Short mmCIF file of C-alpha atoms in Angstrom, two decimals:
data_model
loop_
_atom_site.label_atom_id
_atom_site.label_comp_id
_atom_site.label_asym_id
_atom_site.label_seq_id
_atom_site.Cartn_x
_atom_site.Cartn_y
_atom_site.Cartn_z
CA MET S 1 -26.69 21.48 -10.15
CA ILE S 2 -25.51 24.16 -12.56
CA ALA S 3 -26.90 22.23 -15.53
CA ASP S 4 -30.34 22.74 -14.00
CA PHE S 5 -29.62 26.32 -12.98
CA ARG S 6 -28.45 27.46 -16.45
CA PRO S 7 -30.11 25.27 -19.09
CA ASP S 8 -29.95 27.97 -21.74
CA GLY S 9 -26.81 27.89 -23.91
CA ASP S 10 -27.09 31.65 -24.39
CA ALA S 11 -26.88 32.32 -20.66
CA LEU S 12 -24.66 34.99 -19.12
CA ARG S 13 -20.91 34.28 -19.48
CA TYR S 14 -18.55 34.40 -16.51
CA PHE S 15 -14.96 35.31 -17.38
CA GLY S 16 -12.07 35.72 -14.96
CA VAL S 17 -11.62 33.77 -11.72
CA TYR S 18 -14.04 33.24 -8.83
CA PRO S 19 -13.93 31.79 -5.29
CA ALA S 20 -15.76 28.56 -4.46
CA LEU S 21 -16.06 26.20 -1.50
CA VAL S 22 -15.44 22.45 -1.74
CA THR S 23 -18.49 20.35 -0.83
CA ASP S 24 -17.47 16.85 -2.02
CA ILE S 25 -14.29 15.17 -3.31
CA VAL S 26 -15.64 11.72 -4.27
CA ASP S 27 -16.28 11.97 -8.00
CA PRO S 28 -18.58 9.05 -8.88
CA ASP S 29 -17.12 8.94 -12.40
CA ARG S 30 -13.42 9.24 -11.36
CA LEU S 31 -12.88 12.13 -13.74
CA GLY S 32 -10.73 14.14 -11.34
CA ARG S 33 -13.55 16.49 -10.43
CA ILE S 34 -14.38 18.23 -7.17
CA GLU S 35 -17.88 19.38 -6.22
CA VAL S 36 -18.07 23.03 -5.22
CA ARG S 37 -20.68 25.59 -4.30
CA LEU S 38 -20.63 29.20 -5.43
CA PRO S 39 -21.73 31.49 -2.56
CA TRP S 40 -21.31 34.62 -4.71
CA LEU S 41 -23.92 33.47 -7.23
CA GLY S 42 -26.79 35.55 -5.86
CA ALA S 43 -29.55 34.00 -3.76
CA ASP S 44 -28.93 30.59 -5.31
CA GLY S 45 -25.20 30.49 -4.55
CA ASP S 46 -25.51 28.47 -1.35
CA THR S 47 -27.54 25.73 -3.03
CA VAL S 48 -25.98 25.52 -6.49
CA ARG S 49 -23.43 22.71 -6.84
CA ALA S 50 -21.05 21.99 -9.72
CA TRP S 51 -18.51 19.24 -10.43
CA ALA S 52 -15.35 21.15 -11.36
CA THR S 53 -12.31 19.60 -13.03
CA LEU S 54 -9.26 19.83 -10.75
CA LEU S 55 -6.12 21.02 -12.53
CA SER S 56 -2.91 19.15 -11.67
CA PRO S 57 0.78 19.66 -12.58
CA TYR S 58 0.80 16.02 -13.72
CA ALA S 59 -2.19 13.97 -14.85
CA ASP S 60 -2.09 10.88 -17.06
CA ASP S 61 -3.69 7.44 -17.33
CA ASP S 62 -3.63 5.82 -13.86
CA GLN S 63 -0.76 8.07 -12.79
CA GLY S 64 -0.08 11.64 -11.77
CA PHE S 65 0.04 14.05 -8.85
CA GLU S 66 -2.97 13.67 -6.54
CA ALA S 67 -3.65 16.12 -3.71
CA LEU S 68 -7.35 16.81 -3.25
CA PRO S 69 -8.58 19.84 -1.29
CA ALA S 70 -10.54 19.07 1.88
CA VAL S 71 -14.27 19.67 2.12
CA GLY S 72 -14.79 23.28 3.17
CA THR S 73 -11.57 24.49 1.56
CA GLN S 74 -11.70 27.67 -0.49
CA VAL S 75 -10.61 27.15 -4.10
CA VAL S 76 -10.28 29.43 -7.11
CA ILE S 77 -12.23 28.48 -10.23
CA ALA S 78 -12.66 29.64 -13.81
CA PHE S 79 -15.14 28.65 -16.49
CA GLU S 80 -14.31 27.32 -19.95
CA ALA S 81 -15.29 30.02 -22.47
CA GLY S 82 -17.14 31.66 -19.59
CA ASP S 83 -19.68 28.80 -19.50
CA LEU S 84 -20.95 28.36 -15.95
CA ARG S 85 -21.51 24.67 -16.65
CA ARG S 86 -17.80 24.01 -17.35
CA PRO S 87 -15.84 24.97 -14.22
CA TYR S 88 -12.16 24.25 -13.56
CA ILE S 89 -10.40 24.47 -10.21
CA LEU S 90 -7.16 26.41 -10.65
CA GLY S 91 -5.92 25.93 -7.10
CA SER S 92 -6.60 26.44 -3.41
CA ALA S 93 -6.29 29.70 -1.50
CA TRP S 94 -5.50 30.76 2.06
CA ASN S 95 -8.19 33.19 3.09
CA GLY S 96 -7.47 34.38 6.62
CA ARG S 97 -9.41 31.57 8.27
CA GLU S 98 -7.05 28.90 6.94
CA SER S 99 -3.50 30.13 7.49
CA MET S 100 -0.20 29.24 5.83
CA PRO S 101 1.83 26.43 7.46
CA GLU S 102 4.72 28.86 8.04
CA ALA S 103 4.86 32.64 7.98
CA PRO S 104 6.84 34.12 5.05
CA ALA S 105 10.38 35.21 5.84
CA ALA S 106 13.24 36.88 4.00
CA PRO S 107 15.35 35.61 2.38
CA ASN S 108 12.91 33.28 0.64
CA ASN S 109 14.89 30.03 0.93
CA LYS S 110 12.30 27.47 1.97
CA ARG S 111 9.73 25.44 0.04
CA LEU S 112 7.58 22.96 1.90
CA ILE S 113 4.62 20.60 1.86
CA ARG S 114 2.84 20.01 5.16
CA THR S 115 -0.14 17.66 5.52
CA ARG S 116 -3.04 17.71 7.95
CA SER S 117 -1.33 15.20 10.29
CA GLY S 118 1.81 17.35 10.47
CA SER S 119 3.95 15.33 8.06
CA LEU S 120 6.47 17.72 6.51
CA LEU S 121 8.67 17.75 3.41
CA GLU S 122 10.87 20.85 3.46
CA PHE S 123 13.45 22.09 0.97
CA ASP S 124 15.94 24.66 2.29
CA ASP S 125 17.86 26.43 -0.49
CA THR S 126 20.12 28.48 1.78
CA GLU S 127 23.30 29.27 -0.16
CA GLY S 128 25.99 26.73 0.70
CA ALA S 129 23.72 24.93 3.17
CA ALA S 130 21.03 23.26 1.09
CA LYS S 131 18.98 20.77 3.07
CA VAL S 132 16.00 18.48 2.56
CA THR S 133 14.01 17.38 5.61
CA LEU S 134 11.28 14.76 5.79
CA SER S 135 9.63 14.57 9.22
CA LEU S 136 6.56 13.35 11.07
CA ARG S 137 4.89 15.04 14.01
CA SER S 138 5.86 12.04 16.18
CA GLY S 139 9.54 12.97 15.82
CA HIS S 140 10.73 10.60 13.09
CA GLN S 141 13.02 12.52 10.73
CA LEU S 142 15.25 12.12 7.67
CA VAL S 143 17.68 14.94 6.85
CA LEU S 144 19.85 15.30 3.75
CA ASP S 145 22.29 18.05 4.73
CA ASP S 146 24.74 19.59 2.26
CA ALA S 147 26.27 21.93 4.86
CA SER S 148 27.61 19.03 6.94
CA SER S 149 27.63 16.56 4.02
CA GLU S 150 25.65 14.19 6.23
CA VAL S 151 22.55 12.07 5.94
CA ARG S 152 20.77 11.56 9.28
CA LEU S 153 17.90 9.23 10.09
CA THR S 154 16.37 9.91 13.50
CA HIS S 155 13.77 7.82 15.33
CA ALA S 156 11.33 9.52 17.69
CA ASN S 157 12.92 7.57 20.57
CA GLY S 158 16.26 9.30 19.96
CA SER S 159 18.07 6.56 18.05
CA ILE S 160 20.12 7.99 15.16
CA VAL S 161 21.86 6.60 12.09
CA THR S 162 24.31 9.06 10.50
CA PHE S 163 26.22 8.82 7.23
CA THR S 164 29.12 11.26 7.69
CA ALA S 165 31.14 13.29 5.21
CA GLY S 166 34.15 11.07 5.91
CA GLY S 167 32.31 7.93 4.85
CA GLN S 168 31.57 6.69 8.36
CA ILE S 169 28.25 5.19 9.38
CA GLU S 170 27.37 5.95 13.00
CA ILE S 171 24.56 4.14 14.81
CA GLN S 172 23.37 5.55 18.13
CA ALA S 173 20.73 3.39 19.78
CA ASN S 174 18.95 3.73 23.12
CA ALA S 175 18.39 -0.02 23.28
CA THR S 176 19.77 -3.29 21.90
CA VAL S 177 20.76 -3.44 18.23
CA GLU S 178 19.82 -6.81 16.75
CA VAL S 179 20.99 -8.27 13.44
CA THR S 180 19.26 -11.40 12.14
CA ALA S 181 20.45 -13.01 8.91
CA SER S 182 21.26 -16.39 7.38
CA ALA S 183 24.91 -15.26 7.33
CA LEU S 184 26.83 -12.14 8.27
CA ASN S 185 30.14 -11.27 6.63
CA VAL S 186 32.26 -8.40 7.94
CA HIS S 187 35.30 -7.42 5.84
CA ALA S 188 37.58 -5.00 7.68
CA PRO S 189 41.30 -4.90 8.62
CA THR S 190 40.33 -4.14 12.23
CA ALA S 191 37.15 -4.58 14.26
CA THR S 192 37.02 -2.93 17.70
CA PHE S 193 34.57 -3.89 20.44
CA ASP S 194 34.32 -2.17 23.83
CA GLY S 195 32.98 -4.41 26.57
CA LEU S 196 32.14 -8.10 26.76
CA ILE S 197 31.61 -10.28 23.68
CA ASN S 198 29.38 -13.32 24.10
CA CYS S 199 29.17 -15.99 21.42
CA THR S 200 27.98 -19.59 21.22
CA THR S 201 30.92 -20.80 19.13
CA LEU S 202 34.17 -19.00 18.25
CA ILE S 203 36.19 -20.38 15.34
CA ALA S 204 39.48 -18.62 14.56
CA SER S 205 41.34 -19.54 11.36
CA ALA S 206 44.58 -17.75 12.35
CA GLY S 207 44.47 -17.55 16.13
CA VAL S 208 43.20 -15.60 19.11
CA VAL S 209 45.51 -13.02 20.68
CA SER S 210 44.81 -11.58 24.13
CA PRO S 211 46.97 -10.16 26.96
CA SER S 212 44.73 -12.06 29.36
CA TYR S 213 44.04 -15.70 28.50
CA THR S 214 42.70 -18.44 30.74
CA PRO S 215 43.27 -22.00 29.48
CA GLY S 216 40.35 -24.32 29.73
CA ALA S 217 38.60 -27.19 28.11
CA GLY S 218 38.90 -26.87 24.35
CA ASN S 219 41.58 -24.16 24.53
CA ILE S 220 45.10 -24.56 23.12
CA TRP S 221 47.79 -24.59 25.81
#
């Protein structure tokens, strides 16, 4: 550990920023620290380990933003007052071996977070066509689309629920749609069904109107 490597308080000071490699993320004291090694630190760099405090945009008691770098990830560190025993991780860095999730493009309209499993949260700030997309590698997707004024929820099997700009809700399913509830109330001036309607009991308070009607047991002649 660095405490053993630099026991003297008058040791050489290290100012500026330095690269480091993550070796462990399980802080036994839950202090938000990440263990790193410092390969640039001379002959001892590959063996010296230090628990470095991980900076976060939001950190408070039992709450905050938590995204730990993976073991082997390159991070950028600095030392408090140049003291080698007080390292802080400023952030992670792509280094040529680990590449960016998407190549930069102009204009710079997209911001995204992509995880190891391929889960993606993408913000598209294209003028007049802002869009937020949440998707999984399997094909599940949620899109909030300002260009079409729609909200679309897509299942990997192709089923889609769309909230349209006109206030409609469209459900496209590749299989049966089932509704189970203690009661179901539908309030609409008109309900249209294409195809056959099967029901156990039909109770009409005003009447049943049909161009084709076959009298039978229980029907009104």
